[in-house]
PDB file of C-alpha atoms and ligand atoms in Angstrom:
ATOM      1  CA  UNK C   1      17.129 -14.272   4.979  1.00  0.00           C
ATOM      2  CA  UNK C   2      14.936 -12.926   1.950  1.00  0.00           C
ATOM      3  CA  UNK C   3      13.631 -10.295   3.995  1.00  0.00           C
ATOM      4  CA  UNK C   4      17.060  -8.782   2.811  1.00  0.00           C
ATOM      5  CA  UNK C   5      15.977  -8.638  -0.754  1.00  0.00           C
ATOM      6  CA  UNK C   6      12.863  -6.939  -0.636  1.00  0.00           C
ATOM      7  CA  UNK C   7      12.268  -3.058   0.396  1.00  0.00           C
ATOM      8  CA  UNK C   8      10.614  -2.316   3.774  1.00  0.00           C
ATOM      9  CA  UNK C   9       7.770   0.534   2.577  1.00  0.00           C
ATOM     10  CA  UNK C  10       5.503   2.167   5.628  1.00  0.00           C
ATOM     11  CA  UNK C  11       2.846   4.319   3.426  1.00  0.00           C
ATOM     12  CA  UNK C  12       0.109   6.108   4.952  1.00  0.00           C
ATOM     13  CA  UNK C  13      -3.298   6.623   3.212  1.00  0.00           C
ATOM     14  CA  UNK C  14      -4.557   9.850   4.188  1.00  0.00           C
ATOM     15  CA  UNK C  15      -7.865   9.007   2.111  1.00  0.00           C
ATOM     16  CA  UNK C  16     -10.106  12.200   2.159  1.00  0.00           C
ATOM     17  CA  UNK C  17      -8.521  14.138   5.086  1.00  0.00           C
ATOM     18  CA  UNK C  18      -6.242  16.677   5.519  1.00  0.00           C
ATOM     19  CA  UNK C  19      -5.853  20.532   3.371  1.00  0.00           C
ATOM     20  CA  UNK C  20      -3.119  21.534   1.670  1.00  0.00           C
ATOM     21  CA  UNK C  21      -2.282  24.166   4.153  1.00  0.00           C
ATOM     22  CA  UNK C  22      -1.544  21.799   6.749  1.00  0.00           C
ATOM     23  CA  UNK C  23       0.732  19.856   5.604  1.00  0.00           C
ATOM     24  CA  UNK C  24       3.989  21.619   6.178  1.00  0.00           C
ATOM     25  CA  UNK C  25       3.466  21.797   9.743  1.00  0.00           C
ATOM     26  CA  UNK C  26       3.070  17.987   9.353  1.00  0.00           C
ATOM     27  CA  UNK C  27       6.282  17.233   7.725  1.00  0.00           C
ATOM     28  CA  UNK C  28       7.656  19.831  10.350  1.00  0.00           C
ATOM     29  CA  UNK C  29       6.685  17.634  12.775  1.00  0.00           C
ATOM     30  CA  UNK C  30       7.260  14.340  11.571  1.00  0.00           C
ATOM     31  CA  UNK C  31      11.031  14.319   9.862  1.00  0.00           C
ATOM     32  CA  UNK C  32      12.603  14.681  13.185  1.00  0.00           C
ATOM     33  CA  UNK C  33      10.868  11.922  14.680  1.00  0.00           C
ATOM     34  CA  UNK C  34      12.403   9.658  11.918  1.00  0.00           C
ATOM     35  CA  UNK C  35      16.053  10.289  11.997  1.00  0.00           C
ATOM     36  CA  UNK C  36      18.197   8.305   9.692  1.00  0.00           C
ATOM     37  CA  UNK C  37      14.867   6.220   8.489  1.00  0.00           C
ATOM     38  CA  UNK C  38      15.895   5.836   4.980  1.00  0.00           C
ATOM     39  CA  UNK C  39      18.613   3.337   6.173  1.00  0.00           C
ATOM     40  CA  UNK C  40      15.884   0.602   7.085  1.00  0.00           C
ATOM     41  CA  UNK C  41      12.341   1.823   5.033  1.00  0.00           C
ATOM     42  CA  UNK C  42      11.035   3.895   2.537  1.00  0.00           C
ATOM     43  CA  UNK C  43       8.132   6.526   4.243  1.00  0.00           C
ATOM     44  CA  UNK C  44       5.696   7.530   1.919  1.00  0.00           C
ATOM     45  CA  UNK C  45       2.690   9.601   2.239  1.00  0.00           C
ATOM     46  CA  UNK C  46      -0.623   8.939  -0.565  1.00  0.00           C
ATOM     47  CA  UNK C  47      -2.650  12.052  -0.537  1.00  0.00           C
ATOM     48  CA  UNK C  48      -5.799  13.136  -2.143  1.00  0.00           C
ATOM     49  CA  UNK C  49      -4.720  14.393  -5.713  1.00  0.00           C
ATOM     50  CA  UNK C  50      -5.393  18.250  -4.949  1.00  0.00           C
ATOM     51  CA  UNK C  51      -3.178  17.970  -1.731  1.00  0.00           C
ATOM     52  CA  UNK C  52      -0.066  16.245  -4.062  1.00  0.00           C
ATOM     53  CA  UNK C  53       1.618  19.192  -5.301  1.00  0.00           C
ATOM     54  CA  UNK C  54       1.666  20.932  -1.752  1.00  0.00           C
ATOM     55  CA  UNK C  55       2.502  17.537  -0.362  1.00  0.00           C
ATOM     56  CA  UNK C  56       5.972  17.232  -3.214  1.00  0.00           C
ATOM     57  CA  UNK C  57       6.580  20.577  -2.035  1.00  0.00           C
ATOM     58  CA  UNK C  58       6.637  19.625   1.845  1.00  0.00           C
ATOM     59  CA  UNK C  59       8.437  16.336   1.743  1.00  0.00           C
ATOM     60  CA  UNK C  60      11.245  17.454  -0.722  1.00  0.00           C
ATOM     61  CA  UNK C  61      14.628  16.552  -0.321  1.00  0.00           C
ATOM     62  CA  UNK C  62      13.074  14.607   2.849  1.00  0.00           C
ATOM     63  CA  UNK C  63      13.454  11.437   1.469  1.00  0.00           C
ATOM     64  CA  UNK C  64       9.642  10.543   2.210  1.00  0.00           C
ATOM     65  CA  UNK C  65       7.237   9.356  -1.298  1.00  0.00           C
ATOM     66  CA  UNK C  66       4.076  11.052  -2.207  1.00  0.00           C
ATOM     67  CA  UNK C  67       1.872   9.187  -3.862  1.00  0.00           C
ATOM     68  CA  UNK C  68      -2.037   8.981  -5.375  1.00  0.00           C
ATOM     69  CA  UNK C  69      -4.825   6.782  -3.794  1.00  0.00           C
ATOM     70  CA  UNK C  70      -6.140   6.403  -7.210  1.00  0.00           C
ATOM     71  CA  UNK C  71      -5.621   6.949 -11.130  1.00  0.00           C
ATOM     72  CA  UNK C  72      -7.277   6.010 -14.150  1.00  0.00           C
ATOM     73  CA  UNK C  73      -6.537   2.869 -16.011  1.00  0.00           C
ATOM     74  CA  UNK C  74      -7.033   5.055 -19.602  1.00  0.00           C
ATOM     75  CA  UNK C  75      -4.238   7.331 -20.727  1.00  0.00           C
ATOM     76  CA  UNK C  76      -5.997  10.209 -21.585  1.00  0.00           C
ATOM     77  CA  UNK C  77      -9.396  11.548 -23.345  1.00  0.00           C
ATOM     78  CA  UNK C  78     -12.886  12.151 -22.355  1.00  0.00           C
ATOM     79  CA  UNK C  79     -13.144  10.482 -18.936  1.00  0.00           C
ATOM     80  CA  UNK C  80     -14.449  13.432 -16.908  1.00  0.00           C
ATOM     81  CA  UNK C  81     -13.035  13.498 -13.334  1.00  0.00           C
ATOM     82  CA  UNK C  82     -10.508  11.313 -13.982  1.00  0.00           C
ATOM     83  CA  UNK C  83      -6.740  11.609 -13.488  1.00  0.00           C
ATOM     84  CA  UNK C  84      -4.059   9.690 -15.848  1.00  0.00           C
ATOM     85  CA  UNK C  85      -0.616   8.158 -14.341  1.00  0.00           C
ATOM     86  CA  UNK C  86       0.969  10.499 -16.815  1.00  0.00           C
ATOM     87  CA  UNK C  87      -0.498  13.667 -15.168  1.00  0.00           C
ATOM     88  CA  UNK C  88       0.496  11.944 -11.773  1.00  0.00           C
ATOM     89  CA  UNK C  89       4.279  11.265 -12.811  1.00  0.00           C
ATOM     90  CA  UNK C  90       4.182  14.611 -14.834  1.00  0.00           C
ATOM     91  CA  UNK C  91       4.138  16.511 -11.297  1.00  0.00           C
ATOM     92  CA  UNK C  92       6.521  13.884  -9.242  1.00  0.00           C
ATOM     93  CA  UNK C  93       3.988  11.924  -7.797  1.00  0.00           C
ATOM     94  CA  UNK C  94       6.438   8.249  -7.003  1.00  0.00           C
ATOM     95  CA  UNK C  95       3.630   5.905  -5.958  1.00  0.00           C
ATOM     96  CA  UNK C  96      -0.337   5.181  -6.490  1.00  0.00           C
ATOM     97  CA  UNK C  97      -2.646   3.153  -4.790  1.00  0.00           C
ATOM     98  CA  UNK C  98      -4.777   1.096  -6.671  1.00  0.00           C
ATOM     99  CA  UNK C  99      -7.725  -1.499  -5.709  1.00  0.00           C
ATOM    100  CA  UNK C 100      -8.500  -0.120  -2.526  1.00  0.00           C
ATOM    101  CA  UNK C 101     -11.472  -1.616  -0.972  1.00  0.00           C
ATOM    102  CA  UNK C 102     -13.364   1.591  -0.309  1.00  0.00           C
ATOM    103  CA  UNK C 103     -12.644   1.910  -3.952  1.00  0.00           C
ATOM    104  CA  UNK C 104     -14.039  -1.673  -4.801  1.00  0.00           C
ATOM    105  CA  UNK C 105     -16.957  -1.140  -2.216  1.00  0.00           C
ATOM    106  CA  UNK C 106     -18.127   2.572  -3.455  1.00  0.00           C
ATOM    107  CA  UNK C 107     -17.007   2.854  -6.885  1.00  0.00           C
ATOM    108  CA  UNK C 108     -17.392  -0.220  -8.511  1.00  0.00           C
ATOM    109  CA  UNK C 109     -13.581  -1.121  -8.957  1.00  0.00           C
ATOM    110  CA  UNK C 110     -13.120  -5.042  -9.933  1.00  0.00           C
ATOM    111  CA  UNK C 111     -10.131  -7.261 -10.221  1.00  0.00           C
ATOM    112  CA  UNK C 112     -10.147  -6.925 -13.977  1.00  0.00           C
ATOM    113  CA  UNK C 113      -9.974  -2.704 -13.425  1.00  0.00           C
ATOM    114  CA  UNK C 114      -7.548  -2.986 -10.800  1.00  0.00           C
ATOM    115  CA  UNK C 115      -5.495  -5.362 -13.247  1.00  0.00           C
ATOM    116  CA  UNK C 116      -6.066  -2.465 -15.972  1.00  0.00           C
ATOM    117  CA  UNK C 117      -4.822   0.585 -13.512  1.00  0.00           C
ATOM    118  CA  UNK C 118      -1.686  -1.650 -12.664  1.00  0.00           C
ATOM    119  CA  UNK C 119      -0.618  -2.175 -16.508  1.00  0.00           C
ATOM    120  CA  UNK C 120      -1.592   1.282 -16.975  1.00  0.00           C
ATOM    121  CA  UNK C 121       0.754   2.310 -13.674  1.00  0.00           C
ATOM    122  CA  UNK C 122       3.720   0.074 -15.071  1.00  0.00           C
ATOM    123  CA  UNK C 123       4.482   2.238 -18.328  1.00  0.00           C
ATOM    124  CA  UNK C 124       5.526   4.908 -15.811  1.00  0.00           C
ATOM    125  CA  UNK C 125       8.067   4.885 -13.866  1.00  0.00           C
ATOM    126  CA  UNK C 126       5.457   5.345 -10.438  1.00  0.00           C
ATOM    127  CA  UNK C 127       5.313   2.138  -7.787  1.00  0.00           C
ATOM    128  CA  UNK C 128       1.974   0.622  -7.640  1.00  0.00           C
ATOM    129  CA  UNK C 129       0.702  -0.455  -4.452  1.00  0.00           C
ATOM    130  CA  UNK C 130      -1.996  -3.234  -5.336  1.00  0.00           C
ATOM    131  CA  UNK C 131      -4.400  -3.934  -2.438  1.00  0.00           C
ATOM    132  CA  UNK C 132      -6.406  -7.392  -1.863  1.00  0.00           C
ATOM    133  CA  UNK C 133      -8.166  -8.480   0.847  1.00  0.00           C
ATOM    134  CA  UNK C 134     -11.650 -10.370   2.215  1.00  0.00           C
ATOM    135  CA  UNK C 135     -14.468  -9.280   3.948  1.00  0.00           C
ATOM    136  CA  UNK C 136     -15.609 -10.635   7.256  1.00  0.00           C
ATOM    137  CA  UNK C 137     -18.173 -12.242   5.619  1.00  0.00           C
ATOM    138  CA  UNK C 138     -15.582 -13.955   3.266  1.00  0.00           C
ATOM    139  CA  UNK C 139     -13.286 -14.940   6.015  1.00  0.00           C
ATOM    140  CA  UNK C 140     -15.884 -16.344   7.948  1.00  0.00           C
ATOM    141  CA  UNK C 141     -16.762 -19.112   5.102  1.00  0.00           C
ATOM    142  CA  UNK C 142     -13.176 -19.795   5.077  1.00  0.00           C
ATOM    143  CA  UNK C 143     -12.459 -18.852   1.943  1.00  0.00           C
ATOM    144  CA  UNK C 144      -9.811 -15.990   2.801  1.00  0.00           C
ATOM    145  CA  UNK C 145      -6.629 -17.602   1.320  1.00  0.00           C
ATOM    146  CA  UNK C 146      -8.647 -18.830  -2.149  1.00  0.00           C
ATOM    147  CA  UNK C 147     -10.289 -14.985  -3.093  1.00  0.00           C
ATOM    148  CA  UNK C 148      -6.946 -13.553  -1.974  1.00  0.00           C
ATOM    149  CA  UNK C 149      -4.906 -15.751  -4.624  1.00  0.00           C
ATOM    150  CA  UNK C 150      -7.360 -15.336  -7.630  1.00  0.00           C
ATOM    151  CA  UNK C 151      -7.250 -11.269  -6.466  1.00  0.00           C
ATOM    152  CA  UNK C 152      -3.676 -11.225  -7.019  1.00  0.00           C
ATOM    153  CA  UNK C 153      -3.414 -13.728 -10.060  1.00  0.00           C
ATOM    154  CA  UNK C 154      -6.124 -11.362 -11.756  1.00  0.00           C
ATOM    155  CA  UNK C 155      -4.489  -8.171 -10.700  1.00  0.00           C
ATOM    156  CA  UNK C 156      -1.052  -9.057 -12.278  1.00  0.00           C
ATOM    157  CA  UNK C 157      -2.567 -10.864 -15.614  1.00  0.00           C
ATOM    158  CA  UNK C 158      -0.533  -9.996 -18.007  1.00  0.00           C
ATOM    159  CA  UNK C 159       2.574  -8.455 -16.152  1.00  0.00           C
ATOM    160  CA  UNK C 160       5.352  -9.769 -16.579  1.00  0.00           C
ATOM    161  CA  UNK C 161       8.050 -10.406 -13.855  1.00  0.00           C
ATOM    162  CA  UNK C 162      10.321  -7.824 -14.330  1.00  0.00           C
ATOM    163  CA  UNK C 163       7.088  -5.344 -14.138  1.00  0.00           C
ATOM    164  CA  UNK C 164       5.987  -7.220 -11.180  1.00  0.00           C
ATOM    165  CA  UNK C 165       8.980  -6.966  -9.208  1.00  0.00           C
ATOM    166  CA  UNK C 166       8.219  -3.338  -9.332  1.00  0.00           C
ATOM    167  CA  UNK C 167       4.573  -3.760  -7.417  1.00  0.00           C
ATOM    168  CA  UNK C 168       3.624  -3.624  -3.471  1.00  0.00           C
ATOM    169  CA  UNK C 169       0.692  -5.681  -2.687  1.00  0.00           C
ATOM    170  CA  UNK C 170      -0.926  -4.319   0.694  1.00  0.00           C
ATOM    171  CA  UNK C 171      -3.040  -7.099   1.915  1.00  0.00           C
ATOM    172  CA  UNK C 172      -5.860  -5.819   3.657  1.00  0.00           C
ATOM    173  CA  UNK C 173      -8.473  -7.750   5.672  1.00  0.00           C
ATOM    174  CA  UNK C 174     -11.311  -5.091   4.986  1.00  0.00           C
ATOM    175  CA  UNK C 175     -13.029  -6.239   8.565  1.00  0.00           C
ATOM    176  CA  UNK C 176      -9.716  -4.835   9.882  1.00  0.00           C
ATOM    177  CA  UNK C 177     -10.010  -1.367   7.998  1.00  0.00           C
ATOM    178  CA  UNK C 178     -10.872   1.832   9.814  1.00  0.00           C
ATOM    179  CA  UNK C 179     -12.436  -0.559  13.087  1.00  0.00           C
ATOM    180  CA  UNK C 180      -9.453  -1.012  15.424  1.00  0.00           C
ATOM    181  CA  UNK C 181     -10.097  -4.660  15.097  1.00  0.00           C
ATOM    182  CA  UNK C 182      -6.543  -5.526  13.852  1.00  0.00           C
ATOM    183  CA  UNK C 183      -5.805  -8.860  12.074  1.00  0.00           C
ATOM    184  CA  UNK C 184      -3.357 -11.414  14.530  1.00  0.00           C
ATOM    185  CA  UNK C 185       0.043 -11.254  13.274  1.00  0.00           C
ATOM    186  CA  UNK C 186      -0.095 -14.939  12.742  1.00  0.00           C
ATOM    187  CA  UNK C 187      -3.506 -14.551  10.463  1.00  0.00           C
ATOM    188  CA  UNK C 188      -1.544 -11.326   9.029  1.00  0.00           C
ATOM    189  CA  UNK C 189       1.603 -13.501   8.342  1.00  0.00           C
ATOM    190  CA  UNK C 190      -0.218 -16.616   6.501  1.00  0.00           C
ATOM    191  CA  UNK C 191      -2.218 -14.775   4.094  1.00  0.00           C
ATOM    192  CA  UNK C 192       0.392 -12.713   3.367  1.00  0.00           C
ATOM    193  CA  UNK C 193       3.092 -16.305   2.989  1.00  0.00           C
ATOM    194  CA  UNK C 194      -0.193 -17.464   0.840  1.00  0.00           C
ATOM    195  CA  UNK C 195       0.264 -14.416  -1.411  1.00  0.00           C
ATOM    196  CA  UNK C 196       4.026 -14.941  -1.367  1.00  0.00           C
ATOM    197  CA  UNK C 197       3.099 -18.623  -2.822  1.00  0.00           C
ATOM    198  CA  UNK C 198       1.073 -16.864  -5.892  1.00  0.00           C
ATOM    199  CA  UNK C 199       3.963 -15.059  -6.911  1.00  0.00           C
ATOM    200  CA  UNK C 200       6.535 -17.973  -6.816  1.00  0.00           C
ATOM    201  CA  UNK C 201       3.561 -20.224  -8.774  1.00  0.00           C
ATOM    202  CA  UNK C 202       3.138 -16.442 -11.245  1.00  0.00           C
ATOM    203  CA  UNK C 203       6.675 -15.697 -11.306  1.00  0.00           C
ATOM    204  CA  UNK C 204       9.857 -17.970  -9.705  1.00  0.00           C
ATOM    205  CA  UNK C 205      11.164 -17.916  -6.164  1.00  0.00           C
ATOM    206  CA  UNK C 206      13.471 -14.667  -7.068  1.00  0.00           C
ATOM    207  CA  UNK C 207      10.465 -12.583  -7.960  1.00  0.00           C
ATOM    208  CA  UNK C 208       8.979 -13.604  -4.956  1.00  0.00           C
ATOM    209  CA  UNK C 209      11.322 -12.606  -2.667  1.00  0.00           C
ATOM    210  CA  UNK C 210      11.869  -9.582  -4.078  1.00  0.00           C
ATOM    211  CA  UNK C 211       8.612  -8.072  -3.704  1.00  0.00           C
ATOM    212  CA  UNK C 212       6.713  -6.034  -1.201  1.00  0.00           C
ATOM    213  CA  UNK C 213       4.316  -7.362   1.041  1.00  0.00           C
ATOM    214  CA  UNK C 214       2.488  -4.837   3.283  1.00  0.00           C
ATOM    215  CA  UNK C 215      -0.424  -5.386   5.795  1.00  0.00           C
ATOM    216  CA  UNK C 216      -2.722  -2.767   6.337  1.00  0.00           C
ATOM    217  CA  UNK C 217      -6.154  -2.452   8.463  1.00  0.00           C
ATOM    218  CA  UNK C 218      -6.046  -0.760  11.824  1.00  0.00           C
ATOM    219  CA  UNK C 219      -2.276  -1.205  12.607  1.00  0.00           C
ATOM    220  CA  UNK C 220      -0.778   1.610  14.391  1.00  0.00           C
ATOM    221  CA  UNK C 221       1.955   2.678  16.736  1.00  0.00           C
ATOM    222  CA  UNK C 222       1.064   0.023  19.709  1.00  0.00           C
ATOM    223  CA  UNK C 223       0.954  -3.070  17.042  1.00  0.00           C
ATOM    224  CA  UNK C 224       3.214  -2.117  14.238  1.00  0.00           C
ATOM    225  CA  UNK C 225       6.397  -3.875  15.528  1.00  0.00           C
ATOM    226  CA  UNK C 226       5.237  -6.849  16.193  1.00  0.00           C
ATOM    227  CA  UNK C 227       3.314  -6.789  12.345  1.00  0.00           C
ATOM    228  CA  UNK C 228       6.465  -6.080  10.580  1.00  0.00           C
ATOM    229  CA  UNK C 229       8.280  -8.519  12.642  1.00  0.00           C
ATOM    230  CA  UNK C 230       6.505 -11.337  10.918  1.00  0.00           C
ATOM    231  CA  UNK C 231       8.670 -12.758   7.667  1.00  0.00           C
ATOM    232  CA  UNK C 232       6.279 -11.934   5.188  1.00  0.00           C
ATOM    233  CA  UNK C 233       5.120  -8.606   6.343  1.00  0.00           C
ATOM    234  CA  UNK C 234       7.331  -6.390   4.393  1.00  0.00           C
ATOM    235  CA  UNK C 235       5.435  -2.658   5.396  1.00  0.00           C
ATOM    236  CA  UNK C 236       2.515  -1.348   6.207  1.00  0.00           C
ATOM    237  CA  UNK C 237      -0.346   0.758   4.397  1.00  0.00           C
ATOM    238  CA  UNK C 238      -1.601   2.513   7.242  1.00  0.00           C
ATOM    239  CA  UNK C 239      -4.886   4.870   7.321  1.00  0.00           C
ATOM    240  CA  UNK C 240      -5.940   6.685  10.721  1.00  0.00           C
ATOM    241  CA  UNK C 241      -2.601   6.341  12.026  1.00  0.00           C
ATOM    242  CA  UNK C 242      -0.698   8.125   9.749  1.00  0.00           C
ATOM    243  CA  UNK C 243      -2.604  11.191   9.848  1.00  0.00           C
ATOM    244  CA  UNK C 244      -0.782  11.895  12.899  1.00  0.00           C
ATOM    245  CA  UNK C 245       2.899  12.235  12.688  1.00  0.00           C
ATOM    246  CA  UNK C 246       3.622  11.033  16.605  1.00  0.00           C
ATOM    247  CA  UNK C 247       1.613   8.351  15.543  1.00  0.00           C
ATOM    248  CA  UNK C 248       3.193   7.550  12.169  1.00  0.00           C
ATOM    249  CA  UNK C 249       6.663   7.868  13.337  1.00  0.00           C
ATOM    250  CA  UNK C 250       6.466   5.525  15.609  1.00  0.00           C
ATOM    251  CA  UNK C 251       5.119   3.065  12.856  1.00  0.00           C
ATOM    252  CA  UNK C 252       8.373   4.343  10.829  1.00  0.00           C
ATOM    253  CA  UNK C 253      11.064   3.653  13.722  1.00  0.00           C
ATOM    254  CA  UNK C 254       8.987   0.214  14.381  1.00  0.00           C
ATOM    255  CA  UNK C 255      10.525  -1.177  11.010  1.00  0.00           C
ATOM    256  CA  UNK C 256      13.973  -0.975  12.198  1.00  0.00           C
ATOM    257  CA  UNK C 257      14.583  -4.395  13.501  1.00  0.00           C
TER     258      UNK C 257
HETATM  259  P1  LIG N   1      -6.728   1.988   8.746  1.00  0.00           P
HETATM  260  O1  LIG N   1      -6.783   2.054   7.151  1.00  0.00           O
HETATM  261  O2  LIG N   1      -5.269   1.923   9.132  1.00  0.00           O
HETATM  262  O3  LIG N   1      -7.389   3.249   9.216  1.00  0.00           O
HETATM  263  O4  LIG N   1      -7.444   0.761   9.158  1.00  0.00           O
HETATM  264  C1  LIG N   1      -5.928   1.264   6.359  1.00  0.00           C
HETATM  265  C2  LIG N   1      -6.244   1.478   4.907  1.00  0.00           C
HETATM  266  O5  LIG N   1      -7.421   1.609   4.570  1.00  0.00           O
HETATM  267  O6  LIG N   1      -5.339   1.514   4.050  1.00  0.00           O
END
């Protein structure tokens, strides 16, 4: 089935947690829990930007991606704070996420900014992972599948679909983020089909299937395999759980079916 065409990706966001000093023991820990993983997933770990060069260092030759939680959409110049995708690639980082709803919700990120970082992602060669997603109040008017479709079509304005097959979308309820309250895997599975529809209606069926679907809010090592047993739940971006790697692995060995 299509499934076959597209990558599995399990990415944890360790958002703003963890030093640099710790995170050898973590790898230590984690990489024999996940023997032989590369033959069904790709593992990847997004760290705060201070903890990526320590976090390279760990996970090399492991096989597991680093990645950013964040970059800015301009290339370079007077934008104080701010870190470009060519500083991120310059170092090895493989993979940024972009549009993440504590992102939207505390720093003002739109649609039309996360559209800019993903262009801005694409002319290097780092995987975006592009989250969507509604808020409670949102999917209680009903109007979960409509936001989630204009999210996407204004996040990949402009892309074309040889750049897009490049992207992971993470679709992420944000009721479901950081409260246990995980999303059913049937709710988990339509929105994510729905956002599977956008593409084919963007792009063409092949596109489509190609690309990355992940589900992320609150799923962890007692709910991951029946998540990423659903057809178009291709991964998962994955926050408290990762940031223990008993925890994590599990998540990892859970996409092997
Ligand atoms: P959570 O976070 O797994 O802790 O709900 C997911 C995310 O914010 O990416």
């Amino acid at each position: 089935m299509n499934r076959e065409l597209r990558k599995t990706v399990i990415a944890g966001n360790w958002k703003m947690n963890k030093l640099a000093s710790e995170i050898k023991a973590f790898s230590d820990e984690l990489m024999p829990l996940i023997p032989g993983y590369k033959g069904w997933c790709d593992a990847v770990v997004c760290t705060p930007f201070v903890i990526l060069p320590a976090a390279l260092c760990a996970f090399k030759d492991t096989g597991v991606g680093v990645g950013a939680q964040n970059m800015s959409q301009h290339e370079s110049g007077a934008y104080t704070g701010e870190v470009s995708a060519a500083q991120l690639t310059d170092i090895g980082t493989q993979y940024v996420i972009i549009g993440h709803s504590e992102r939207r919700q505390y720093y003002g990120e739109t649609d039309e900014t996360v559209n800019a970082k993903t262009i801005a992602a694409l002319k290097t060669p780092m995987t975006p992972i592009v989250c969507v997603g509604e808020t409670l109040e949102q999917r209680e008017k009903g109007i979960t599948n409509s936001l989630v479709t204009m999210q996407v079509e204004v996040a990949l304005s402009g892309i074309s679909a040889e750049q897009a097959s490049k992207i992971i979308i993470a679709y992420e309820p944000v009721w479901a983020i950081g409260t246990g309250k995980t999303a059913t895997p049937e709710d988990a599975q339509e929105v994510c089909k729905v956002i599977r529809d956008v593409l084919k209606t963007l792009y063409c069926e092949k596109t489509a299937n190609a690309i990355t679907i992940q589900y992320g809010g609150s799923m962890n090592d007692k709910n991951a395999k029946e998540l990423l047993a659903q057809p178009d739940i291709d991964g998962g971006l994955i926050g408290g759980a990762s940031l223990k790697p008993d925890q994590f692995a599990v998540i990892i060995n859970a996409a092997n079916q």
